[in-house]
mmCIF file of C-alpha atoms in Angstrom:
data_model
loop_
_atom_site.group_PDB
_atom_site.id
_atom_site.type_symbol
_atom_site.label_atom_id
_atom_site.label_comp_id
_atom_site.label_asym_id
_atom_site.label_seq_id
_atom_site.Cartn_x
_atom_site.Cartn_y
_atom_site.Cartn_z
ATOM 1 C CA UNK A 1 122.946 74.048 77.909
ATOM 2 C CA UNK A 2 122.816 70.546 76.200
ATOM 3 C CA UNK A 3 121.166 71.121 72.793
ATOM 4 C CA UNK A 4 120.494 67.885 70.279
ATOM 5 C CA UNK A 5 120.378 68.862 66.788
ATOM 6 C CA UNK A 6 116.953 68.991 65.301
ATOM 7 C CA UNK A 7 116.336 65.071 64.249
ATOM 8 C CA UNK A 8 113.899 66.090 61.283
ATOM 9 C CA UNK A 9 110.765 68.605 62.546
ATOM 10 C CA UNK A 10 112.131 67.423 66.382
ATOM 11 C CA UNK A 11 114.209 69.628 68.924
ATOM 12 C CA UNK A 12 115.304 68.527 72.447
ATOM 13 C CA UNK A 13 117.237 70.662 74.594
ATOM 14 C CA UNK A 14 117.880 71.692 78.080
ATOM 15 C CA UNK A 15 119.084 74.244 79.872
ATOM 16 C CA UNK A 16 120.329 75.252 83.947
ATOM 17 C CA UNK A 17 120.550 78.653 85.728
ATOM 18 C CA UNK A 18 124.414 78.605 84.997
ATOM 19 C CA UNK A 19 124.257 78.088 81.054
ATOM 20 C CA UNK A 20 124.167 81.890 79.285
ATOM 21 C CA UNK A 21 120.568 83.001 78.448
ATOM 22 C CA UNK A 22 121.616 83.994 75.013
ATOM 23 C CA UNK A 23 121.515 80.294 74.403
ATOM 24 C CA UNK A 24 118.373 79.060 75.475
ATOM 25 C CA UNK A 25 116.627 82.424 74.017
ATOM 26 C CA UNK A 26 118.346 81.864 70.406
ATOM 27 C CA UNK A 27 116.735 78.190 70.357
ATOM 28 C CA UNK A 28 113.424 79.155 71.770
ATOM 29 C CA UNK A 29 113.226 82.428 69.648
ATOM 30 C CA UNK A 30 113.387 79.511 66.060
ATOM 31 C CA UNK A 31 110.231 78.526 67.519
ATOM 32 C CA UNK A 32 108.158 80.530 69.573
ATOM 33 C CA UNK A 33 110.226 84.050 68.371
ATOM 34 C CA UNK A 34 112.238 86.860 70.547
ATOM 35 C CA UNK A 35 111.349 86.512 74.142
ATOM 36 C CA UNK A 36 113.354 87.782 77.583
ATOM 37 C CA UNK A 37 113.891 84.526 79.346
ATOM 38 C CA UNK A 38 115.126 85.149 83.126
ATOM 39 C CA UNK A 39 115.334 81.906 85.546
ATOM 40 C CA UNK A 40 114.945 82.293 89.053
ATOM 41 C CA UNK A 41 116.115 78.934 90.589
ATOM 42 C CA UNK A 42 119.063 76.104 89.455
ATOM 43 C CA UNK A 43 116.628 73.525 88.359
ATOM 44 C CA UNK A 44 116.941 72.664 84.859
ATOM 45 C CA UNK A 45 114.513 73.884 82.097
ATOM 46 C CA UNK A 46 113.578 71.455 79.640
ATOM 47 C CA UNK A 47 112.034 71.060 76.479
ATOM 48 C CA UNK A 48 111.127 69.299 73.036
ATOM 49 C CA UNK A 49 109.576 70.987 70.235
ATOM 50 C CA UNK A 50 108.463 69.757 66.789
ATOM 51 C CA UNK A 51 107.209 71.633 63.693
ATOM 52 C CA UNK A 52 103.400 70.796 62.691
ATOM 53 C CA UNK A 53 102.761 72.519 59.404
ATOM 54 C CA UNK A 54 103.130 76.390 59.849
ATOM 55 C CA UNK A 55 102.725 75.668 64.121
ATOM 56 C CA UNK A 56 104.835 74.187 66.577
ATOM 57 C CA UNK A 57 103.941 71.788 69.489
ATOM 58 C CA UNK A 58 106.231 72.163 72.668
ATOM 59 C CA UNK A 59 106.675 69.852 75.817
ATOM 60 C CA UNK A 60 108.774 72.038 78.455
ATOM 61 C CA UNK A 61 108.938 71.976 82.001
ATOM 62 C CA UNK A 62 109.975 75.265 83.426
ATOM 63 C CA UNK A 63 111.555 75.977 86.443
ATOM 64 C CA UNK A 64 110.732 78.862 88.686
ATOM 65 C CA UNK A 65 111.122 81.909 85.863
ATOM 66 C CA UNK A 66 109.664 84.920 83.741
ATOM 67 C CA UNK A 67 109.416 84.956 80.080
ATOM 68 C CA UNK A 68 107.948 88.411 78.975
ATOM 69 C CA UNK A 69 108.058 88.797 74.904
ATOM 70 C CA UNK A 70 108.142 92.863 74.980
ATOM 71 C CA UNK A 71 106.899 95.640 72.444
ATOM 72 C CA UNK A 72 110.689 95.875 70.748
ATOM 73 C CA UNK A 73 110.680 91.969 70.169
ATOM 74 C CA UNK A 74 106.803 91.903 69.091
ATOM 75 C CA UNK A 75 107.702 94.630 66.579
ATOM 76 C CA UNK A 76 111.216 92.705 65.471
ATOM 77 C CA UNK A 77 109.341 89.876 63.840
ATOM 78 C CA UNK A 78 105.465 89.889 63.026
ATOM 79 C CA UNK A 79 104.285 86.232 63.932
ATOM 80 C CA UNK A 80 100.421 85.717 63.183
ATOM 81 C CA UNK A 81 99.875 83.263 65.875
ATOM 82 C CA UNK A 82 98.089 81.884 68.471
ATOM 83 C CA UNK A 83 100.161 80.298 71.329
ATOM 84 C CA UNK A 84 97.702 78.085 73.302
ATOM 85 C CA UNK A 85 99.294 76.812 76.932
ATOM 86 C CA UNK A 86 97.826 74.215 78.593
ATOM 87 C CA UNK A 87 99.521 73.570 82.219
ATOM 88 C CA UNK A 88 100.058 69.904 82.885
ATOM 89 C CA UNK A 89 101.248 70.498 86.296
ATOM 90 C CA UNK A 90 102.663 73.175 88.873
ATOM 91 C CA UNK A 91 100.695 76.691 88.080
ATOM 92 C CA UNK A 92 101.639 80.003 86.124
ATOM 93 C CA UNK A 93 100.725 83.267 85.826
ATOM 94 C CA UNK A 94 99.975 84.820 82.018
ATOM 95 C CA UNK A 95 99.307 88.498 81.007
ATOM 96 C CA UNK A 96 98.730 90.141 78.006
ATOM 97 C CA UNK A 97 96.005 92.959 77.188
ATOM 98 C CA UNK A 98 96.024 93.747 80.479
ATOM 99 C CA UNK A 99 94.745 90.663 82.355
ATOM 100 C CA UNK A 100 96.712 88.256 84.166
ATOM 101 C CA UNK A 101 95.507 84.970 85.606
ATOM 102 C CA UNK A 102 97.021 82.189 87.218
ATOM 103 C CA UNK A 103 96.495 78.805 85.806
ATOM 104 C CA UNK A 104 96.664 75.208 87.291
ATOM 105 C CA UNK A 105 96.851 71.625 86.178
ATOM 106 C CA UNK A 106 94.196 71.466 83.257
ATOM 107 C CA UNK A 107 93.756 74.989 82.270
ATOM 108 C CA UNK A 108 94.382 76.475 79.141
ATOM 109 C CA UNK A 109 95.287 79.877 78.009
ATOM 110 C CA UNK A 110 95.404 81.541 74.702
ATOM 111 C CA UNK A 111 97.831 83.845 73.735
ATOM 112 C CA UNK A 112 97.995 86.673 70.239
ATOM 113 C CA UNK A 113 102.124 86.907 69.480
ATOM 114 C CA UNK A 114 101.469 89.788 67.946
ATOM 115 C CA UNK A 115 101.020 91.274 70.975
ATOM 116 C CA UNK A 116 103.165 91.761 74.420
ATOM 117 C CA UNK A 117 102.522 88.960 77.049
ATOM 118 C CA UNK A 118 104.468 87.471 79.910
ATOM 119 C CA UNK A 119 104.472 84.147 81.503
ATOM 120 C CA UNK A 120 105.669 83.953 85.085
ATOM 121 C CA UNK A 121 106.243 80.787 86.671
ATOM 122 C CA UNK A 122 106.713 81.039 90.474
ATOM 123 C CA UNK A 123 107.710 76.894 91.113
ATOM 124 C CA UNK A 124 107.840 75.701 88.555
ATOM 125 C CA UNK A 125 105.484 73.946 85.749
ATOM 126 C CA UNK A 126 104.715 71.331 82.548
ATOM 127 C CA UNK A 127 103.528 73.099 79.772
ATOM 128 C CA UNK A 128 102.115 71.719 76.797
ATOM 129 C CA UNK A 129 102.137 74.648 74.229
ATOM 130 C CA UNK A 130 101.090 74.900 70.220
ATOM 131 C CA UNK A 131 100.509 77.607 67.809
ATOM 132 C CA UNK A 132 98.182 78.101 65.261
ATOM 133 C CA UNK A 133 98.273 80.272 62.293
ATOM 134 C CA UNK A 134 95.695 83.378 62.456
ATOM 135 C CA UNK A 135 95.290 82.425 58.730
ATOM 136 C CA UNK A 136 93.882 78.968 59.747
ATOM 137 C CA UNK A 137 90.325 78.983 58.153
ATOM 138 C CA UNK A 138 88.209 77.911 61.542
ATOM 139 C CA UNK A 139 90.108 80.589 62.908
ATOM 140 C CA UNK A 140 90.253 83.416 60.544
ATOM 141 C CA UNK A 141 86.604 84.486 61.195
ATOM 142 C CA UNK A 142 87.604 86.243 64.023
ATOM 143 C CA UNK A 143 87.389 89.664 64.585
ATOM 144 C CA UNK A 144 89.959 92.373 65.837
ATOM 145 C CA UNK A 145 87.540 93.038 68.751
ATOM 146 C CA UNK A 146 86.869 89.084 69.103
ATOM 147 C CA UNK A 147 90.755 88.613 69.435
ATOM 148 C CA UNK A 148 90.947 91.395 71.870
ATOM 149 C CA UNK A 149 88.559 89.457 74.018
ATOM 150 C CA UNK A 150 89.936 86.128 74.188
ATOM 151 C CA UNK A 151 93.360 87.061 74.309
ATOM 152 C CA UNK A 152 95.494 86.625 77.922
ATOM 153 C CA UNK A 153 91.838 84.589 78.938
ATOM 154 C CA UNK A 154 91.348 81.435 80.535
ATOM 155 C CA UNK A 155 89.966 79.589 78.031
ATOM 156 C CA UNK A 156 86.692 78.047 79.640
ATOM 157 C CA UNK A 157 83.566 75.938 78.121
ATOM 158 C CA UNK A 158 81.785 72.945 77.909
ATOM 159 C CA UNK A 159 83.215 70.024 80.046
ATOM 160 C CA UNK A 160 83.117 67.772 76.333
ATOM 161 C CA UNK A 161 84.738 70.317 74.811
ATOM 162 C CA UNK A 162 87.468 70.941 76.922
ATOM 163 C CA UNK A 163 88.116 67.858 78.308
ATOM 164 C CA UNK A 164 88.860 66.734 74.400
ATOM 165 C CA UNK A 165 91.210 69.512 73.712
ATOM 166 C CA UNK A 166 92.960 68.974 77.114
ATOM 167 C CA UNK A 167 93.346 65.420 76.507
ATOM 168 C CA UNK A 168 94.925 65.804 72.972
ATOM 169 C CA UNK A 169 97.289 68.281 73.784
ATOM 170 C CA UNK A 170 98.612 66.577 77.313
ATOM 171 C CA UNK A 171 99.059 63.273 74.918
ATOM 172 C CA UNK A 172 100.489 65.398 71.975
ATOM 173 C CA UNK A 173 103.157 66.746 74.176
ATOM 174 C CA UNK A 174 103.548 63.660 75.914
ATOM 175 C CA UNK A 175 104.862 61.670 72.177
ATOM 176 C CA UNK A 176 105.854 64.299 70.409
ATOM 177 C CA UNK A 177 108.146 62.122 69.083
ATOM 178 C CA UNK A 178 105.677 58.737 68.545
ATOM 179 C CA UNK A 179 103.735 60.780 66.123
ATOM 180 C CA UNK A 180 104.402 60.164 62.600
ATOM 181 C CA UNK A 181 103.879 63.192 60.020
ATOM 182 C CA UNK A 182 100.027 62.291 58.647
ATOM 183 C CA UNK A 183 99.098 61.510 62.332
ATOM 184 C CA UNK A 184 100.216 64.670 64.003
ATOM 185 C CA UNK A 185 98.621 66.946 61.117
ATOM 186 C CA UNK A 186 95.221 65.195 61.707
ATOM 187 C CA UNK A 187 95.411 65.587 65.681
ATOM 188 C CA UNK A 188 96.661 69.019 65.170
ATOM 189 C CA UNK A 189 93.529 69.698 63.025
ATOM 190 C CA UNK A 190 91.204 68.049 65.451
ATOM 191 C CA UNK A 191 92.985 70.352 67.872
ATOM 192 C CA UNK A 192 92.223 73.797 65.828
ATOM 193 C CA UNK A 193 88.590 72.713 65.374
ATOM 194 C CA UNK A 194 88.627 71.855 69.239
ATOM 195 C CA UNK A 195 89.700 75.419 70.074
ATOM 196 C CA UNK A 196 87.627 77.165 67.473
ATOM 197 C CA UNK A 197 84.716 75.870 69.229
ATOM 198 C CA UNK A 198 86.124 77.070 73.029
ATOM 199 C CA UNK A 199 86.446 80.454 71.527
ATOM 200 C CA UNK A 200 83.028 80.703 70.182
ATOM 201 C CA UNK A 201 81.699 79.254 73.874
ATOM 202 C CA UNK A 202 83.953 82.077 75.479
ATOM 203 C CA UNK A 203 82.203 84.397 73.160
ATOM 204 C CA UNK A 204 78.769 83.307 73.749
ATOM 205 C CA UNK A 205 78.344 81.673 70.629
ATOM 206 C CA UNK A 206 78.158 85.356 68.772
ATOM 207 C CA UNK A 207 80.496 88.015 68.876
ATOM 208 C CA UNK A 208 80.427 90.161 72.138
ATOM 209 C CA UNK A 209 79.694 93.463 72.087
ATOM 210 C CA UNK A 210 82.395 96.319 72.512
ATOM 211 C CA UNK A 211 83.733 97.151 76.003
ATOM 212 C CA UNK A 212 81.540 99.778 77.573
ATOM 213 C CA UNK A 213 83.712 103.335 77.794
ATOM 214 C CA UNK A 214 83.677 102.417 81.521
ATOM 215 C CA UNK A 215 85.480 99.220 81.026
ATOM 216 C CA UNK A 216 87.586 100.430 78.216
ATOM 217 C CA UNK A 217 88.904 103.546 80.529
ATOM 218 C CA UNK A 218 89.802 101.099 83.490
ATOM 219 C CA UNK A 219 91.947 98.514 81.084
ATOM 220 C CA UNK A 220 93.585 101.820 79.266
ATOM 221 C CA UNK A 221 94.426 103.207 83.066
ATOM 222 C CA UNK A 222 96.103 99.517 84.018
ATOM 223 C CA UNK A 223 98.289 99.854 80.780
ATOM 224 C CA UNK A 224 99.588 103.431 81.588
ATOM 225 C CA UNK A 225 100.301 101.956 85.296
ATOM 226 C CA UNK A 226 102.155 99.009 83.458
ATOM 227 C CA UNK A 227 104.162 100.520 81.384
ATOM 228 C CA UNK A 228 104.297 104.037 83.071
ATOM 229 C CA UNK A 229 108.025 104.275 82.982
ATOM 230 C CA UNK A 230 108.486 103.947 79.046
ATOM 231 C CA UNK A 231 109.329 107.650 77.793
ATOM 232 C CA UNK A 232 107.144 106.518 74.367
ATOM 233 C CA UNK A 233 103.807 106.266 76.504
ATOM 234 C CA UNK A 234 101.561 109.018 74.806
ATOM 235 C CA UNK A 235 98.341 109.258 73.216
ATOM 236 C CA UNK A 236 99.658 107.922 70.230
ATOM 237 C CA UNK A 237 100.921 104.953 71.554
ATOM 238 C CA UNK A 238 98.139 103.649 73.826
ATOM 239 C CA UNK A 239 95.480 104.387 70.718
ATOM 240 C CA UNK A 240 97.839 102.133 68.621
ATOM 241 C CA UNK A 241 97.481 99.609 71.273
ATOM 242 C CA UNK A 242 93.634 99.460 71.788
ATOM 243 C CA UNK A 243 92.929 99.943 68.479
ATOM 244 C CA UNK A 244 91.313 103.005 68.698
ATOM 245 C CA UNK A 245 91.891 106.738 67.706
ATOM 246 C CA UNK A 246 93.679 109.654 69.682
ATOM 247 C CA UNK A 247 90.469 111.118 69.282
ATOM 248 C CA UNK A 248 88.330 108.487 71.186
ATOM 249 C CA UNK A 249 91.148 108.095 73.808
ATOM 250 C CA UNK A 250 91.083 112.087 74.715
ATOM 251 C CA UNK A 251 87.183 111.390 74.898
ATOM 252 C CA UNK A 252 87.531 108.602 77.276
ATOM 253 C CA UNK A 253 89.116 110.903 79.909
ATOM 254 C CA UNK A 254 86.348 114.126 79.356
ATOM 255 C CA UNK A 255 84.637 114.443 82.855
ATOM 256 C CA UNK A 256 87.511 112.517 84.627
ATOM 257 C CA UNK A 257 89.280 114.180 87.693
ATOM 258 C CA UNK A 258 92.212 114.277 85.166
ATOM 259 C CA UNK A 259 92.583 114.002 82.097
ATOM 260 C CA UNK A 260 94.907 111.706 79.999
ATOM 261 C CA UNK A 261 98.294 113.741 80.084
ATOM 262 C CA UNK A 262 97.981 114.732 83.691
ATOM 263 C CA UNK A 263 96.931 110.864 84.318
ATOM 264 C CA UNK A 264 100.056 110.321 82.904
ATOM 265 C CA UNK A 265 102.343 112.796 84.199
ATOM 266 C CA UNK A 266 100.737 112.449 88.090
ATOM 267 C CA UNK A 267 101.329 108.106 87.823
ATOM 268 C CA UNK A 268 105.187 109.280 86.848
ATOM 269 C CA UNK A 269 105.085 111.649 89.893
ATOM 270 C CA UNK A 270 103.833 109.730 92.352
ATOM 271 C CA UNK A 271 106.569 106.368 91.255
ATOM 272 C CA UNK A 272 109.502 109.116 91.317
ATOM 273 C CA UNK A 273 108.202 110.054 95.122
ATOM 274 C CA UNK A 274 107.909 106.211 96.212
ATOM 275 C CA UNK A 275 111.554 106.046 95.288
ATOM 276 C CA UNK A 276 112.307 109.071 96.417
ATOM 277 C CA UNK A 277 111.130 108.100 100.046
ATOM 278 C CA UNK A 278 113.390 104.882 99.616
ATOM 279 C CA UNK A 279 116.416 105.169 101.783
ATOM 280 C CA UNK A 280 117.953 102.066 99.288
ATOM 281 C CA UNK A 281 117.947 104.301 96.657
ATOM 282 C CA UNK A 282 119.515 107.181 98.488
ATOM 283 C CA UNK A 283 122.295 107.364 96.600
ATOM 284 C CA UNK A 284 120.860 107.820 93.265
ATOM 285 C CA UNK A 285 120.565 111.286 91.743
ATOM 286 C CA UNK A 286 117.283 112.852 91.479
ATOM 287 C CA UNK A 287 117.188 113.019 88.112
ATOM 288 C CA UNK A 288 118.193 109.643 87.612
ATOM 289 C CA UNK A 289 115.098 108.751 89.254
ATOM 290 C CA UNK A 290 113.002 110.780 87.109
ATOM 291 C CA UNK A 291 114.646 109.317 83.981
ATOM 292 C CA UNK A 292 114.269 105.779 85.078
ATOM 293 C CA UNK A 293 110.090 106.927 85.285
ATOM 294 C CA UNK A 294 109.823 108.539 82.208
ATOM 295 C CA UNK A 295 110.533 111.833 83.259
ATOM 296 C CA UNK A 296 113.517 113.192 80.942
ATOM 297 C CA UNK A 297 113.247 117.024 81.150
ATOM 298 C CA UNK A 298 114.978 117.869 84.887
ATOM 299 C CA UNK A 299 113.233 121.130 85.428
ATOM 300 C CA UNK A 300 110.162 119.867 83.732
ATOM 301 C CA UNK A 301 110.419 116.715 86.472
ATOM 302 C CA UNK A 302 110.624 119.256 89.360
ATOM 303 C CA UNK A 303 108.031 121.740 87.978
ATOM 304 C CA UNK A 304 105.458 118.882 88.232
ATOM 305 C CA UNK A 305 106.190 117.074 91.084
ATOM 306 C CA UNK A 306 106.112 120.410 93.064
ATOM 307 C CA UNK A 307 102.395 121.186 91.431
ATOM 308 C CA UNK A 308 101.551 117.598 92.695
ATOM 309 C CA UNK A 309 103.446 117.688 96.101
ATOM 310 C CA UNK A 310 103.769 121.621 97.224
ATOM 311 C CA UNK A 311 107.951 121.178 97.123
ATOM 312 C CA UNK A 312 111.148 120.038 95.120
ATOM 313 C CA UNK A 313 111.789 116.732 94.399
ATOM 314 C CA UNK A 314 115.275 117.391 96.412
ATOM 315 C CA UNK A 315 113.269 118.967 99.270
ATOM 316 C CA UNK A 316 110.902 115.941 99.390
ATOM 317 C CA UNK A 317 113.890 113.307 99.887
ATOM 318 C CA UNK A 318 115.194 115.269 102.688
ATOM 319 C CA UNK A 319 112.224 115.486 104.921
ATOM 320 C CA UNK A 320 110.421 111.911 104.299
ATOM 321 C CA UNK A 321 113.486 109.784 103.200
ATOM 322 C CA UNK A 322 114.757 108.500 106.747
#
């Protein structure tokens, strides 16, 4: 990794496939905080990033990769930001609260740090990037729920107005280093005000209602399915992450074929019997499997996956792994 010392509020550096991740993840994590950084290809990454007030504006180009900033990183360091990411060219897919879409030369995407997200980049991709302070006034209006909704989005609107914001951030990134201090708070500003008013055109102009209990049960049974193997998923747990109580969560699942802990518990099962079928993975205990799923009591493991599928975990291998 070739890394040139920050010249006042500016940072260049660049990094291949063979340079240690450790490197480019302590530089990146001074800016844009923890995140997993795993490269796929032996292009080069690169990148320039400059401090605007409490922000940062980036220009990278990233080469086929995944950056995913996890729940133990989120909960390392609080950052009240927005991360905006407009793609200048190639295409990406981002995720967080439970939507993913794929973006292409002049879309935008807004991210909460405060949250989990992940950024995949399958060949590769110019990014202009910026965050904003939550504090910012012209953003501070918005609600939890608000924030929920814009969050992981494509940020769409008005041809004017996104067309502007577009345009300043491609030539932002573009000069990073042109812009003198006074200039690059005022575009920066212009910038905020820009994306204040594509947020209030993804919200229809007011704030949008709540998510219907329909909606709200289908994004709560994508997160168990994304993050069914951590042993921490529980009631407690998803609440925290939609906001809501334990209470409204159990409610959610009343009339359901099954309810939230056997939702749970039968997503585990069914994983540990996929891999269970796998001939690859023949040579992995059983209860290895079950750990890796979330499934850390061995007789608790077979107890349920014989309610679910009428024999032993052991029994199932041998008659359907071939």
């Amino acid at each position: 990794m070739t890394s040139e010392p920050p010249q006042g509020n500016i940072h260049f550096c660049k990094l291949s496939q063979a340079d240690e991740p450790d490197e480019w993840e302590k530089v990146t994590e001074r800016y844009f905080g923890s995140n997993q950084v795993r490269l796929t290809s032996a292009q080069a990454a690169h990148a320039s990033f400059r401090r605007v007030g409490a922000g940062v504006m980036a220009d990278m180009w990233l080469p086929p990769c995944e950056v995913k900033r996890a729940r133990a990183q989120v909960s390392a360091r609080r950052m009240p930001l927005w991360k905006v990411n407009c793609v200048l060219s190639g295409t990406a897919w981002v995720e967080q609260e439970h939507r993913a879409h794929s973006i292409g030369p002049g879309d935008m995407t807004i991210c909460d740090m405060e949250r989990e997200s992940r950024l995949i980049v399958p060949t590769g991709a110019r990014l202009a990037s910026l965050t904003i302070p939550k504090a910012v006034p012209s953003l501070a209006t918005l609600s939890a729920s608000e924030a929920r909704l814009v969050a992981g989005r494509r940020i769409e609107g008005k041809p004017g107005v996104l067309n502007a914001l577009i345009s300043l951030m491609s030539s932002v990134s573009a000069g990073l280093a042109e812009f003198d201090e006074r200039s690059l708070v005022d575009v920066n500003k212009a910038i905020t005000l820009l994306l204040c008013a594509a947020f209030r055109e993804n919200l229809g102009g007011e704030p949008k209602k709540a998510e219907t209990n329909e909606e709200l049960l289908a994004s709560v049974r994508m997160f168990i399915a994304h993050n069914i193997a951590d042993p921490d998923l529980g009631p407690g747990f998803i609440a925290e992450s939609f906001n809501i109580s334990v209470r409204k969560l159990y409610r959610l699942f009343e009339g359901t074929e099954a309810g939230l802990g056997q939702e749970i518990r039968i997503q585990r099962i069914r994983g540990c019997a996929e891999d269970l079928r796998n001939p690859l993975l023949r040579h992995e205990t059983v209860s290895t499997i079950g750990f890796r799923w979330g499934l850390r009591d061995a007789s608790a493991f077979s107890r349920n996956f014989k309610s679910v599928f009428g024999m032993s975990p052991r029994e199932y291998r041998n008659t359907f792994c071939k």
